[in-house]
Amino acid sequence: MWGRRSAIRPVPRYARLPESFVRGIEATFSAADGRARQIAQASFERLNAQQPALTEYLAHKLTDSLDDTALALGHMLAVAVFVGFEGFAGRALRSLSADAVAAADLALSADEELRRTDPQDALDSEDIVAIDQPALVAFVNEHIERTLDQHTDAVDVDDVDTVFRAILVEIVALSHAIQPPPGHIPSGDEEPQA
């Protein structure tokens, strides 16, 4: 077993979103009709109601100071990621505390610093998140790349980076918000859930 060097806790196997759920998110959010907008609005309202600490964090990161394209991308990705976890985990998805969201942000910051100080480390923090949530990170990357391709001259790349980092924090936080299934015994690469 490969021992990874990271400040980000490994995601338990039971909390890893399968590709089938991510394909479902894509189908839901790729349509540009009235029904898709209604689904997105209802999903945004559930995100606000069920994850107020996460919503507050995202509102702090996804501000009106971002350009319109990056901000729209950020809102879409934030809701899509939440919908993926909600659909996959159902009632096992706990509401995050402000401390849990801050811990996810701090873990990502610490991991970024760890990688900055080790020039021989070939992985980025994004790669570490993708190891545990590959389909979800691929979905996010695909939408970011598509946005950058379609709006090359109109979008601020730094704003897109801000969006990407906020979504990575959301993924890390929600990955650890899923309660283990009844009778689950952590494997050697999992930490017990508090």
PDB file of C-alpha atoms in Angstrom:
ATOM      1  CA  MET A   1       0.000   0.000   0.000  1.00  0.00           C
ATOM      2  CA  TRP A   2       1.332   3.425  -0.986  1.00  0.00           C
ATOM      3  CA  GLY A   3       1.776   5.716   2.004  1.00  0.00           C
ATOM      4  CA  ARG A   4       0.902   9.217   0.950  1.00  0.00           C
ATOM      5  CA  ARG A   5       2.461  12.280   2.485  1.00  0.00           C
ATOM      6  CA  SER A   6      -0.312  14.789   2.983  1.00  0.00           C
ATOM      7  CA  ALA A   7      -1.939  17.116   5.474  1.00  0.00           C
ATOM      8  CA  ILE A   8      -5.350  16.081   4.112  1.00  0.00           C
ATOM      9  CA  ARG A   9      -6.917  13.088   5.859  1.00  0.00           C
ATOM     10  CA  PRO A  10      -7.717  10.129   3.618  1.00  0.00           C
ATOM     11  CA  VAL A  11     -11.381   9.758   2.705  1.00  0.00           C
ATOM     12  CA  PRO A  12     -12.978   6.521   3.918  1.00  0.00           C
ATOM     13  CA  ARG A  13     -13.934   4.165   1.089  1.00  0.00           C
ATOM     14  CA  TYR A  14     -17.621   4.401   1.976  1.00  0.00           C
ATOM     15  CA  ALA A  15     -17.506   8.199   1.367  1.00  0.00           C
ATOM     16  CA  ARG A  16     -16.014   8.080  -2.134  1.00  0.00           C
ATOM     17  CA  LEU A  17     -18.506   9.113  -4.790  1.00  0.00           C
ATOM     18  CA  PRO A  18     -18.714   6.591  -7.614  1.00  0.00           C
ATOM     19  CA  GLU A  19     -18.531   7.743 -11.204  1.00  0.00           C
ATOM     20  CA  SER A  20     -22.219   6.849 -11.738  1.00  0.00           C
ATOM     21  CA  PHE A  21     -23.294   9.562  -9.269  1.00  0.00           C
ATOM     22  CA  VAL A  22     -21.024  12.084 -10.910  1.00  0.00           C
ATOM     23  CA  ARG A  23     -22.493  11.246 -14.328  1.00  0.00           C
ATOM     24  CA  GLY A  24     -25.910  11.885 -12.796  1.00  0.00           C
ATOM     25  CA  ILE A  25     -24.763  15.320 -11.626  1.00  0.00           C
ATOM     26  CA  GLU A  26     -23.503  16.064 -15.130  1.00  0.00           C
ATOM     27  CA  ALA A  27     -26.849  15.117 -16.655  1.00  0.00           C
ATOM     28  CA  THR A  28     -28.719  17.273 -14.140  1.00  0.00           C
ATOM     29  CA  PHE A  29     -26.574  20.363 -14.524  1.00  0.00           C
ATOM     30  CA  SER A  30     -25.769  20.230 -18.249  1.00  0.00           C
ATOM     31  CA  ALA A  31     -29.291  20.987 -19.439  1.00  0.00           C
ATOM     32  CA  ALA A  32     -30.041  24.652 -20.067  1.00  0.00           C
ATOM     33  CA  ASP A  33     -33.811  24.534 -19.787  1.00  0.00           C
ATOM     34  CA  GLY A  34     -36.295  25.786 -17.240  1.00  0.00           C
ATOM     35  CA  ARG A  35     -36.498  22.446 -15.451  1.00  0.00           C
ATOM     36  CA  ALA A  36     -32.714  22.387 -14.939  1.00  0.00           C
ATOM     37  CA  ARG A  37     -32.850  25.917 -13.512  1.00  0.00           C
ATOM     38  CA  GLN A  38     -35.641  24.859 -11.115  1.00  0.00           C
ATOM     39  CA  ILE A  39     -33.601  21.845  -9.980  1.00  0.00           C
ATOM     40  CA  ALA A  40     -30.534  24.048  -9.479  1.00  0.00           C
ATOM     41  CA  GLN A  41     -32.541  26.586  -7.464  1.00  0.00           C
ATOM     42  CA  ALA A  42     -34.108  23.886  -5.266  1.00  0.00           C
ATOM     43  CA  SER A  43     -30.661  22.318  -4.758  1.00  0.00           C
ATOM     44  CA  PHE A  44     -29.210  25.705  -3.784  1.00  0.00           C
ATOM     45  CA  GLU A  45     -31.976  26.151  -1.206  1.00  0.00           C
ATOM     46  CA  ARG A  46     -31.250  22.675   0.261  1.00  0.00           C
ATOM     47  CA  LEU A  47     -27.531  23.502   0.414  1.00  0.00           C
ATOM     48  CA  ASN A  48     -28.353  26.680   2.375  1.00  0.00           C
ATOM     49  CA  ALA A  49     -30.722  24.857   4.725  1.00  0.00           C
ATOM     50  CA  GLN A  50     -28.692  21.692   5.309  1.00  0.00           C
ATOM     51  CA  GLN A  51     -25.138  23.065   5.265  1.00  0.00           C
ATOM     52  CA  PRO A  52     -25.256  26.624   6.677  1.00  0.00           C
ATOM     53  CA  ALA A  53     -21.587  26.654   7.774  1.00  0.00           C
ATOM     54  CA  LEU A  54     -20.455  25.463   4.350  1.00  0.00           C
ATOM     55  CA  THR A  55     -22.742  27.992   2.667  1.00  0.00           C
ATOM     56  CA  GLU A  56     -21.239  30.772   4.777  1.00  0.00           C
ATOM     57  CA  TYR A  57     -17.711  29.678   3.828  1.00  0.00           C
ATOM     58  CA  LEU A  58     -18.609  29.532   0.127  1.00  0.00           C
ATOM     59  CA  ALA A  59     -20.323  32.953   0.290  1.00  0.00           C
ATOM     60  CA  HIS A  60     -17.128  34.365   1.815  1.00  0.00           C
ATOM     61  CA  LYS A  61     -15.017  32.896  -1.020  1.00  0.00           C
ATOM     62  CA  LEU A  62     -17.428  33.315  -3.943  1.00  0.00           C
ATOM     63  CA  THR A  63     -18.002  37.053  -3.666  1.00  0.00           C
ATOM     64  CA  ASP A  64     -19.188  39.684  -6.109  1.00  0.00           C
ATOM     65  CA  SER A  65     -15.556  40.803  -6.446  1.00  0.00           C
ATOM     66  CA  LEU A  66     -15.027  37.787  -8.724  1.00  0.00           C
ATOM     67  CA  ASP A  67     -15.783  38.301 -12.388  1.00  0.00           C
ATOM     68  CA  ASP A  68     -19.256  37.212 -13.470  1.00  0.00           C
ATOM     69  CA  THR A  69     -18.115  34.103 -15.350  1.00  0.00           C
ATOM     70  CA  ALA A  70     -15.997  32.781 -12.468  1.00  0.00           C
ATOM     71  CA  LEU A  71     -18.750  33.562  -9.961  1.00  0.00           C
ATOM     72  CA  ALA A  72     -21.385  31.730 -12.021  1.00  0.00           C
ATOM     73  CA  LEU A  73     -19.020  28.770 -12.389  1.00  0.00           C
ATOM     74  CA  GLY A  74     -18.394  28.754  -8.645  1.00  0.00           C
ATOM     75  CA  HIS A  75     -22.085  28.767  -7.770  1.00  0.00           C
ATOM     76  CA  MET A  76     -22.837  25.967 -10.241  1.00  0.00           C
ATOM     77  CA  LEU A  77     -19.956  23.801  -9.004  1.00  0.00           C
ATOM     78  CA  ALA A  78     -20.767  24.403  -5.323  1.00  0.00           C
ATOM     79  CA  VAL A  79     -24.355  23.264  -5.823  1.00  0.00           C
ATOM     80  CA  ALA A  80     -23.374  20.354  -8.097  1.00  0.00           C
ATOM     81  CA  VAL A  81     -20.830  19.014  -5.590  1.00  0.00           C
ATOM     82  CA  PHE A  82     -23.386  19.251  -2.784  1.00  0.00           C
ATOM     83  CA  VAL A  83     -26.006  17.459  -4.923  1.00  0.00           C
ATOM     84  CA  GLY A  84     -23.518  14.673  -5.599  1.00  0.00           C
ATOM     85  CA  PHE A  85     -22.833  14.092  -1.912  1.00  0.00           C
ATOM     86  CA  GLU A  86     -26.498  14.490  -0.991  1.00  0.00           C
ATOM     87  CA  GLY A  87     -27.626  11.988  -3.631  1.00  0.00           C
ATOM     88  CA  PHE A  88     -24.925   9.504  -2.736  1.00  0.00           C
ATOM     89  CA  ALA A  89     -25.046   9.674   1.075  1.00  0.00           C
ATOM     90  CA  GLY A  90     -28.659  10.694   1.728  1.00  0.00           C
ATOM     91  CA  ARG A  91     -29.347  10.906   5.457  1.00  0.00           C
ATOM     92  CA  ALA A  92     -25.794   9.792   6.240  1.00  0.00           C
ATOM     93  CA  LEU A  93     -24.564  13.247   5.172  1.00  0.00           C
ATOM     94  CA  ARG A  94     -24.145  15.247   8.380  1.00  0.00           C
ATOM     95  CA  SER A  95     -24.383  19.012   8.592  1.00  0.00           C
ATOM     96  CA  LEU A  96     -20.897  20.491   8.801  1.00  0.00           C
ATOM     97  CA  SER A  97     -19.928  22.746  11.677  1.00  0.00           C
ATOM     98  CA  ALA A  98     -17.989  25.949  11.075  1.00  0.00           C
ATOM     99  CA  ASP A  99     -15.012  24.216  12.732  1.00  0.00           C
ATOM    100  CA  ALA A 100     -15.203  21.280  10.316  1.00  0.00           C
ATOM    101  CA  VAL A 101     -15.243  23.611   7.301  1.00  0.00           C
ATOM    102  CA  ALA A 102     -12.346  25.622   8.756  1.00  0.00           C
ATOM    103  CA  ALA A 103     -10.440  22.369   9.365  1.00  0.00           C
ATOM    104  CA  ALA A 104     -10.874  21.361   5.713  1.00  0.00           C
ATOM    105  CA  ASP A 105      -9.608  24.767   4.583  1.00  0.00           C
ATOM    106  CA  LEU A 106      -6.668  24.565   7.003  1.00  0.00           C
ATOM    107  CA  ALA A 107      -5.808  21.026   5.877  1.00  0.00           C
ATOM    108  CA  LEU A 108      -5.744  22.145   2.245  1.00  0.00           C
ATOM    109  CA  SER A 109      -3.573  25.155   3.151  1.00  0.00           C
ATOM    110  CA  ALA A 110      -1.174  22.963   5.127  1.00  0.00           C
ATOM    111  CA  ASP A 111      -0.979  20.488   2.265  1.00  0.00           C
ATOM    112  CA  GLU A 112      -0.283  23.280  -0.234  1.00  0.00           C
ATOM    113  CA  GLU A 113       2.547  24.531   2.001  1.00  0.00           C
ATOM    114  CA  LEU A 114       3.915  20.997   2.408  1.00  0.00           C
ATOM    115  CA  ARG A 115       4.124  20.655  -1.375  1.00  0.00           C
ATOM    116  CA  ARG A 116       5.618  24.129  -1.849  1.00  0.00           C
ATOM    117  CA  THR A 117       8.475  23.277   0.515  1.00  0.00           C
ATOM    118  CA  ASP A 118       9.280  19.939  -1.145  1.00  0.00           C
ATOM    119  CA  PRO A 119      10.372  20.504  -4.755  1.00  0.00           C
ATOM    120  CA  GLN A 120      10.662  16.746  -5.296  1.00  0.00           C
ATOM    121  CA  ASP A 121       6.994  16.112  -4.568  1.00  0.00           C
ATOM    122  CA  ALA A 122       5.350  15.552  -7.947  1.00  0.00           C
ATOM    123  CA  LEU A 123       1.784  15.827  -6.638  1.00  0.00           C
ATOM    124  CA  ASP A 124      -0.295  18.964  -6.156  1.00  0.00           C
ATOM    125  CA  SER A 125      -2.910  19.226  -3.425  1.00  0.00           C
ATOM    126  CA  GLU A 126      -5.535  18.848  -6.149  1.00  0.00           C
ATOM    127  CA  ASP A 127      -4.003  15.436  -6.945  1.00  0.00           C
ATOM    128  CA  ILE A 128      -4.318  14.395  -3.301  1.00  0.00           C
ATOM    129  CA  VAL A 129      -8.030  15.289  -3.290  1.00  0.00           C
ATOM    130  CA  ALA A 130      -8.442  13.484  -6.632  1.00  0.00           C
ATOM    131  CA  ILE A 131      -6.919  10.278  -5.246  1.00  0.00           C
ATOM    132  CA  ASP A 132      -9.944   9.898  -2.947  1.00  0.00           C
ATOM    133  CA  GLN A 133     -12.614  11.590  -5.108  1.00  0.00           C
ATOM    134  CA  PRO A 134     -11.384  11.019  -8.689  1.00  0.00           C
ATOM    135  CA  ALA A 135     -14.710  11.263 -10.513  1.00  0.00           C
ATOM    136  CA  LEU A 136     -15.769  14.384  -8.635  1.00  0.00           C
ATOM    137  CA  VAL A 137     -12.472  16.226  -9.151  1.00  0.00           C
ATOM    138  CA  ALA A 138     -12.528  15.223 -12.839  1.00  0.00           C
ATOM    139  CA  PHE A 139     -16.049  16.703 -13.109  1.00  0.00           C
ATOM    140  CA  VAL A 140     -14.871  19.975 -11.530  1.00  0.00           C
ATOM    141  CA  ASN A 141     -11.760  20.129 -13.725  1.00  0.00           C
ATOM    142  CA  GLU A 142     -13.808  19.466 -16.852  1.00  0.00           C
ATOM    143  CA  HIS A 143     -16.129  22.388 -16.091  1.00  0.00           C
ATOM    144  CA  ILE A 144     -13.248  24.692 -15.254  1.00  0.00           C
ATOM    145  CA  GLU A 145     -11.400  23.803 -18.467  1.00  0.00           C
ATOM    146  CA  ARG A 146     -14.579  24.239 -20.513  1.00  0.00           C
ATOM    147  CA  THR A 147     -15.178  27.653 -18.953  1.00  0.00           C
ATOM    148  CA  LEU A 148     -11.600  28.749 -19.599  1.00  0.00           C
ATOM    149  CA  ASP A 149     -11.805  27.550 -23.223  1.00  0.00           C
ATOM    150  CA  GLN A 150     -15.141  29.249 -23.914  1.00  0.00           C
ATOM    151  CA  HIS A 151     -14.294  32.524 -22.153  1.00  0.00           C
ATOM    152  CA  THR A 152     -10.560  32.815 -22.794  1.00  0.00           C
ATOM    153  CA  ASP A 153     -10.450  36.604 -23.016  1.00  0.00           C
ATOM    154  CA  ALA A 154     -13.323  37.346 -20.658  1.00  0.00           C
ATOM    155  CA  VAL A 155     -12.557  35.342 -17.511  1.00  0.00           C
ATOM    156  CA  ASP A 156     -10.000  36.222 -14.844  1.00  0.00           C
ATOM    157  CA  VAL A 157      -7.817  33.139 -14.326  1.00  0.00           C
ATOM    158  CA  ASP A 158      -7.015  34.152 -10.739  1.00  0.00           C
ATOM    159  CA  ASP A 159     -10.741  34.294  -9.998  1.00  0.00           C
ATOM    160  CA  VAL A 160     -11.153  30.793 -11.449  1.00  0.00           C
ATOM    161  CA  ASP A 161      -8.306  29.622  -9.184  1.00  0.00           C
ATOM    162  CA  THR A 162     -10.167  31.104  -6.197  1.00  0.00           C
ATOM    163  CA  VAL A 163     -13.297  29.196  -7.238  1.00  0.00           C
ATOM    164  CA  PHE A 164     -11.352  25.960  -7.731  1.00  0.00           C
ATOM    165  CA  ARG A 165      -9.762  26.143  -4.290  1.00  0.00           C
ATOM    166  CA  ALA A 166     -13.119  26.851  -2.597  1.00  0.00           C
ATOM    167  CA  ILE A 167     -14.644  23.820  -4.347  1.00  0.00           C
ATOM    168  CA  LEU A 168     -11.710  21.626  -3.268  1.00  0.00           C
ATOM    169  CA  VAL A 169     -12.355  22.676   0.342  1.00  0.00           C
ATOM    170  CA  GLU A 170     -16.041  21.806  -0.132  1.00  0.00           C
ATOM    171  CA  ILE A 171     -15.107  18.352  -1.463  1.00  0.00           C
ATOM    172  CA  VAL A 172     -12.714  17.685   1.429  1.00  0.00           C
ATOM    173  CA  ALA A 173     -15.241  18.875   4.021  1.00  0.00           C
ATOM    174  CA  LEU A 174     -18.207  16.937   2.623  1.00  0.00           C
ATOM    175  CA  SER A 175     -16.083  13.804   2.161  1.00  0.00           C
ATOM    176  CA  HIS A 176     -15.644  13.703   5.928  1.00  0.00           C
ATOM    177  CA  ALA A 177     -19.272  14.593   6.690  1.00  0.00           C
ATOM    178  CA  ILE A 178     -20.612  11.177   5.676  1.00  0.00           C
ATOM    179  CA  GLN A 179     -21.423   8.924   8.601  1.00  0.00           C
ATOM    180  CA  PRO A 180     -20.071   5.383   8.357  1.00  0.00           C
ATOM    181  CA  PRO A 181     -22.552   2.642   7.557  1.00  0.00           C
ATOM    182  CA  PRO A 182     -23.774   0.544  10.506  1.00  0.00           C
ATOM    183  CA  GLY A 183     -21.157  -1.958  11.609  1.00  0.00           C
ATOM    184  CA  HIS A 184     -18.378  -0.322   9.588  1.00  0.00           C
ATOM    185  CA  ILE A 185     -14.893  -1.219  10.792  1.00  0.00           C
ATOM    186  CA  PRO A 186     -12.241   1.253   9.600  1.00  0.00           C
ATOM    187  CA  SER A 187      -9.516  -0.252   7.439  1.00  0.00           C
ATOM    188  CA  GLY A 188      -5.862   0.513   8.061  1.00  0.00           C
ATOM    189  CA  ASP A 189      -5.896   3.590   5.777  1.00  0.00           C
ATOM    190  CA  GLU A 190      -8.995   5.122   7.395  1.00  0.00           C
ATOM    191  CA  GLU A 191      -9.221   7.189  10.512  1.00  0.00           C
ATOM    192  CA  PRO A 192     -12.214   6.612  12.791  1.00  0.00           C
ATOM    193  CA  GLN A 193     -14.921   9.227  12.324  1.00  0.00           C
ATOM    194  CA  ALA A 194     -15.656  11.434  15.312  1.00  0.00           C
TER     195      ALA A 194
END
